[in-house]
XYZ file of C-alpha atoms in Angstrom:
367
model
C 31.300 89.100 63.942
C 27.578 87.944 63.440
C 26.267 91.018 62.138
C 28.285 90.689 58.813
C 27.972 86.838 58.794
C 24.331 87.287 58.954
C 24.275 89.935 56.199
C 26.398 87.408 54.138
C 23.909 84.537 54.574
C 21.118 86.500 53.668
C 22.807 87.645 50.293
C 23.563 83.926 49.316
C 19.910 83.431 49.898
C 19.094 85.894 47.430
C 21.660 84.625 44.800
C 20.297 81.085 45.402
C 16.584 82.427 44.526
C 18.347 84.115 41.372
C 20.169 81.148 40.240
C 16.869 79.171 40.003
C 15.251 81.212 37.398
C 13.628 78.648 34.704
C 10.850 76.609 35.674
C 11.211 73.833 33.250
C 15.053 73.717 33.154
C 17.000 71.299 35.195
C 20.321 72.300 36.519
C 23.190 70.862 38.203
C 23.771 72.022 41.877
C 27.001 71.393 43.491
C 26.066 72.266 46.951
C 22.435 71.637 46.948
C 22.362 69.269 49.850
C 25.340 70.999 51.558
C 23.625 71.454 54.975
C 24.269 67.965 55.275
C 27.470 67.425 54.493
C 29.068 68.284 57.644
C 28.110 65.084 59.376
C 26.389 63.756 62.381
C 27.735 62.117 65.686
C 30.345 63.839 67.830
C 32.361 60.499 67.829
C 32.225 60.195 64.075
C 33.251 63.831 63.223
C 35.810 63.570 65.984
C 37.138 60.857 63.688
C 37.388 63.312 61.098
C 34.159 61.786 59.404
C 36.270 58.311 58.614
C 33.223 56.531 59.673
C 31.671 54.798 56.433
C 32.970 51.245 57.542
C 33.124 52.104 61.442
C 29.400 52.858 61.461
C 27.766 50.765 64.059
C 25.362 52.570 65.992
C 22.097 54.881 65.528
C 24.094 57.363 63.241
C 24.665 54.842 60.683
C 21.353 56.017 59.103
C 23.831 58.791 57.843
C 26.870 57.390 57.340
C 26.190 53.662 55.754
C 23.023 52.251 56.604
C 24.419 48.931 56.366
C 25.699 49.638 59.852
C 22.621 49.755 61.310
C 22.417 46.037 61.552
C 25.331 46.281 63.870
C 23.384 47.218 66.583
C 22.171 44.516 69.579
C 19.709 47.038 71.232
C 17.768 49.827 70.349
C 19.587 53.241 70.377
C 18.530 56.901 70.471
C 20.905 59.780 69.847
C 21.377 63.224 69.485
C 23.849 65.907 68.594
C 23.622 69.880 68.469
C 26.587 71.881 66.675
C 26.964 75.515 66.072
C 29.031 76.602 62.924
C 30.290 79.524 61.495
C 30.673 81.379 65.075
C 27.326 80.374 66.298
C 25.195 81.986 63.310
C 24.179 78.565 62.317
C 22.617 75.978 64.262
C 22.258 72.142 63.532
C 20.317 69.428 65.078
C 20.023 65.630 64.674
C 18.347 63.157 66.187
C 17.936 59.439 65.310
C 16.555 56.291 66.689
C 17.579 52.759 65.655
C 15.629 49.570 66.390
C 16.231 45.628 65.744
C 13.525 44.091 63.974
C 14.746 40.652 64.097
C 17.762 38.542 64.033
C 19.214 39.634 60.754
C 17.365 43.522 60.424
C 17.439 46.882 61.601
C 15.092 50.144 60.936
C 16.727 53.727 61.894
C 14.683 57.072 61.450
C 16.740 60.482 61.787
C 15.699 63.928 61.846
C 18.036 67.102 60.840
C 17.579 70.483 61.165
C 20.152 73.485 60.093
C 18.990 77.100 59.990
C 19.565 80.826 60.894
C 17.172 81.884 62.946
C 16.047 85.902 63.715
C 17.056 87.175 60.500
C 15.990 90.663 60.167
C 13.986 91.399 57.034
C 13.955 95.275 56.305
C 12.488 95.158 52.672
C 9.308 96.942 53.967
C 11.074 99.463 55.928
C 12.132 101.149 52.846
C 10.237 103.696 50.750
C 11.558 102.663 47.081
C 9.502 105.804 45.454
C 11.195 108.456 47.691
C 14.526 106.062 47.859
C 14.873 106.505 51.771
C 13.809 104.908 54.796
C 9.911 105.133 55.794
C 8.944 106.942 58.916
C 9.498 104.641 61.949
C 11.257 102.087 59.936
C 11.683 99.811 62.824
C 7.886 99.307 62.864
C 8.420 97.610 59.975
C 11.210 95.284 60.670
C 10.390 91.775 60.883
C 12.346 88.310 61.361
C 12.427 85.357 59.352
C 14.427 82.262 59.293
C 16.285 80.040 56.649
C 16.214 76.561 57.502
C 17.095 73.232 55.937
C 14.974 69.689 57.421
C 15.871 66.296 56.308
C 13.957 62.993 57.225
C 15.735 59.837 56.932
C 14.208 56.395 56.842
C 16.917 53.623 56.973
C 16.921 49.954 56.985
C 19.806 47.236 57.417
C 20.236 43.609 56.864
C 22.667 40.810 57.498
C 23.416 38.774 54.287
C 26.201 36.864 55.933
C 28.450 36.573 59.089
C 30.725 39.234 57.239
C 28.418 40.830 55.019
C 25.549 43.689 55.763
C 23.651 45.765 53.422
C 21.150 48.861 54.156
C 19.183 51.729 52.429
C 18.164 55.142 53.297
C 15.497 57.101 52.063
C 15.458 60.714 51.933
C 13.331 63.692 52.079
C 14.492 67.087 52.049
C 12.699 70.536 53.000
C 14.568 73.844 52.595
C 12.583 77.172 53.465
C 13.925 80.791 53.023
C 11.304 82.911 55.109
C 8.238 83.057 52.833
C 10.512 84.005 49.980
C 11.240 80.308 48.488
C 10.915 76.878 49.469
C 11.798 73.300 48.097
C 11.058 69.749 48.583
C 13.965 67.197 47.767
C 13.714 63.016 47.618
C 16.630 60.689 47.003
C 17.856 57.329 48.224
C 21.534 56.183 49.706
C 22.316 52.424 49.483
C 25.144 51.014 51.843
C 27.335 47.912 52.183
C 29.724 46.786 54.661
C 31.981 43.944 55.163
C 33.829 42.888 58.160
C 36.593 40.135 58.467
C 38.492 40.005 62.110
C 40.252 43.270 62.276
C 39.128 44.630 59.150
C 36.074 46.503 58.033
C 35.104 47.844 54.480
C 32.234 50.331 53.373
C 30.616 51.784 50.516
C 27.808 54.228 50.906
C 26.032 55.156 47.574
C 24.911 58.744 48.426
C 21.849 59.945 46.198
C 22.249 57.229 44.155
C 18.888 57.795 42.696
C 19.888 61.448 42.077
C 18.094 64.109 44.296
C 15.681 66.130 43.045
C 14.946 69.342 44.779
C 12.148 71.468 43.081
C 11.938 75.005 44.218
C 8.839 77.056 44.683
C 9.402 80.826 44.548
C 6.640 83.281 46.204
C 6.964 86.284 43.732
C 4.872 88.721 45.675
C 7.202 88.574 48.638
C 10.029 89.550 46.192
C 8.280 92.640 44.631
C 9.990 95.064 46.982
C 13.418 93.808 45.955
C 13.186 94.559 42.122
C 16.504 96.414 42.585
C 18.219 93.513 43.372
C 16.656 91.709 40.450
C 15.504 94.191 37.774
C 12.446 92.772 36.302
C 13.898 89.237 35.927
C 12.360 87.797 39.131
C 13.328 84.061 39.793
C 10.627 81.736 38.898
C 11.719 78.387 40.543
C 12.843 75.230 39.188
C 14.449 72.105 39.843
C 17.889 71.532 40.936
C 19.809 67.685 40.454
C 22.311 66.580 42.972
C 24.356 64.027 41.703
C 25.277 60.502 43.414
C 28.522 60.622 45.538
C 30.515 57.089 46.321
C 31.590 57.306 49.890
C 34.216 54.428 50.470
C 35.585 53.639 53.581
C 38.013 51.341 55.384
C 38.926 50.876 59.380
C 41.425 48.299 61.127
C 41.034 47.547 64.508
C 43.635 46.419 66.873
C 43.925 45.286 70.628
C 40.681 43.850 73.088
C 38.048 45.417 74.749
C 40.419 46.448 77.359
C 42.612 48.824 75.021
C 41.515 48.934 71.304
C 42.612 51.503 68.503
C 41.016 51.649 65.289
C 42.552 53.339 62.182
C 39.940 54.602 59.442
C 40.109 56.035 56.114
C 37.798 57.283 53.873
C 37.531 58.770 50.342
C 34.411 60.457 48.605
C 34.265 60.507 45.014
C 32.020 62.920 43.601
C 30.892 63.649 40.265
C 29.595 67.179 40.046
C 32.333 68.913 38.762
C 34.018 70.230 41.703
C 37.560 71.374 40.659
C 38.541 74.701 42.741
C 39.403 73.050 45.989
C 39.655 69.361 45.619
C 41.827 66.894 43.845
C 40.058 65.731 41.039
C 40.425 63.728 37.453
C 37.817 66.365 35.136
C 34.435 66.173 36.507
C 35.447 63.342 39.115
C 36.755 64.722 42.622
C 38.133 63.266 45.596
C 37.859 64.106 49.207
C 39.887 61.868 51.905
C 39.188 61.746 55.182
C 41.376 59.727 58.024
C 40.498 59.124 61.416
C 41.759 57.283 64.866
C 40.190 56.161 67.903
C 41.561 54.573 71.317
C 38.961 53.133 73.529
C 39.636 51.966 77.058
C 37.950 49.507 78.779
C 34.716 50.684 76.625
C 34.186 53.669 78.943
C 36.438 56.543 77.984
C 37.567 57.365 74.361
C 39.937 59.806 72.651
C 39.854 60.281 68.858
C 41.455 62.419 66.371
C 41.209 63.292 62.670
C 41.490 65.151 59.200
C 37.915 66.165 58.166
C 39.551 67.594 54.888
C 42.154 67.311 53.073
C 42.264 69.102 49.782
C 44.509 71.399 47.486
C 44.024 74.351 45.511
C 46.196 76.380 43.275
C 45.727 79.720 45.379
C 46.319 78.260 48.834
C 48.158 74.927 48.175
C 47.485 71.931 50.437
C 44.894 72.706 52.987
C 44.363 70.107 55.997
C 41.222 70.638 58.635
C 41.947 68.777 61.568
C 39.551 67.615 64.353
C 39.578 66.210 68.097
C 37.232 64.458 70.347
C 36.572 62.487 73.292
C 33.756 60.171 74.765
C 32.937 58.827 77.915
C 30.156 55.872 78.683
C 28.053 55.688 81.949
C 25.885 52.301 81.936
C 23.610 53.216 79.207
C 24.706 56.522 78.344
C 27.192 57.647 75.804
C 28.214 61.301 75.723
C 30.614 62.343 73.246
C 32.495 65.802 72.002
C 34.073 66.591 68.860
C 35.925 70.171 67.930
C 37.006 70.839 64.410
C 37.791 74.028 62.602
C 34.715 74.277 60.174
C 36.566 76.279 57.368
C 40.031 75.986 57.880
C 42.687 77.057 60.050
C 42.842 80.571 58.587
C 39.326 81.261 58.498
C 37.596 83.852 60.505
C 34.339 81.732 60.277
C 34.953 80.131 63.744
C 35.334 76.770 65.051
C 32.348 74.390 65.140
C 31.700 72.421 68.681
C 29.513 69.238 68.416
C 28.010 67.635 71.515
C 25.822 64.308 71.177
C 24.533 61.993 73.661
C 23.434 58.293 72.922
C 20.981 56.283 75.144
C 21.069 52.404 74.681
C 17.734 50.482 75.733
C 19.893 47.414 77.010
C 17.009 45.559 78.665
C 16.826 41.799 77.187
C 13.488 42.355 76.674
C 14.280 44.553 73.504
C 17.909 43.197 72.291
C 18.156 41.677 68.969
C 16.754 37.937 69.183
C 19.702 35.526 69.312
C 22.153 37.788 71.312
C 22.924 37.419 74.888
């Protein structure tokens, strides 16, 4: 299963290089930062990613930076996930730290990559149109990896309202063939009144710029793929996405049920598999979480609800569970990364969160 998937990812990488052909041109990239679109935190993903209004932990730097100010003590979080039947690995680490009674900072790091891709370009003798003698001596390996660093800040405006922002730096690389840098910023708001919570995260509000550099020398051996028109690099623009969230919580600390509904509003012209009005597309998510005694949690959600003419309504479910032991919280999320009828496999998400609950580090003004 992994070998054809790996070949497909290599071909996709080469097509990506072929698409960036003009140094001076800027083009809209519908999936330019798609490695981040899967979300972080097994708790949030077990709820189908309906977390913009719920976000109240270290992962808020991703979902909604305004939620950073919901924590009362420093938190550290880590998540590992496998995608596409284990071919793609994804890792996330985040830290949130209260600065004062009204503000919190958060930093987080992300890596998504395909490792140990075999590079057979040097093993082919183009002049004779056949492999070189002892071709295995010329086979090397490389990785196609994407990295992101987020710096977030959340602040309380009033008893019910918090705001925040996240500055983002993106680094992408395809072996020694190409690499890119990207920069952007998110702005978030959360409003909480009793059982109701509302959230808004304006993702890439500044429009993310990704500037690609191409190592043409490394591509000389694949002129048969590109001909004489080798990629030259260029700049991609990733348009903003408005992520709207709502949540309603009933019960008490002993038994608590939270219902959440999010909708992402994108402006990049996705039409094939999304509810849309022209170039504006809508991506809904829904989730539910039941918590018993603040120790055990059960979760379920719909991470993707979309429609296409070819397949009709396509719904991707997710489930999860979690338990807490003193300052440690363990969460697991299970979801079908590419739809129930896909052969690309399921996605397992495992995350752990540690809360530094010592009174020395608690937010000023909290008991």
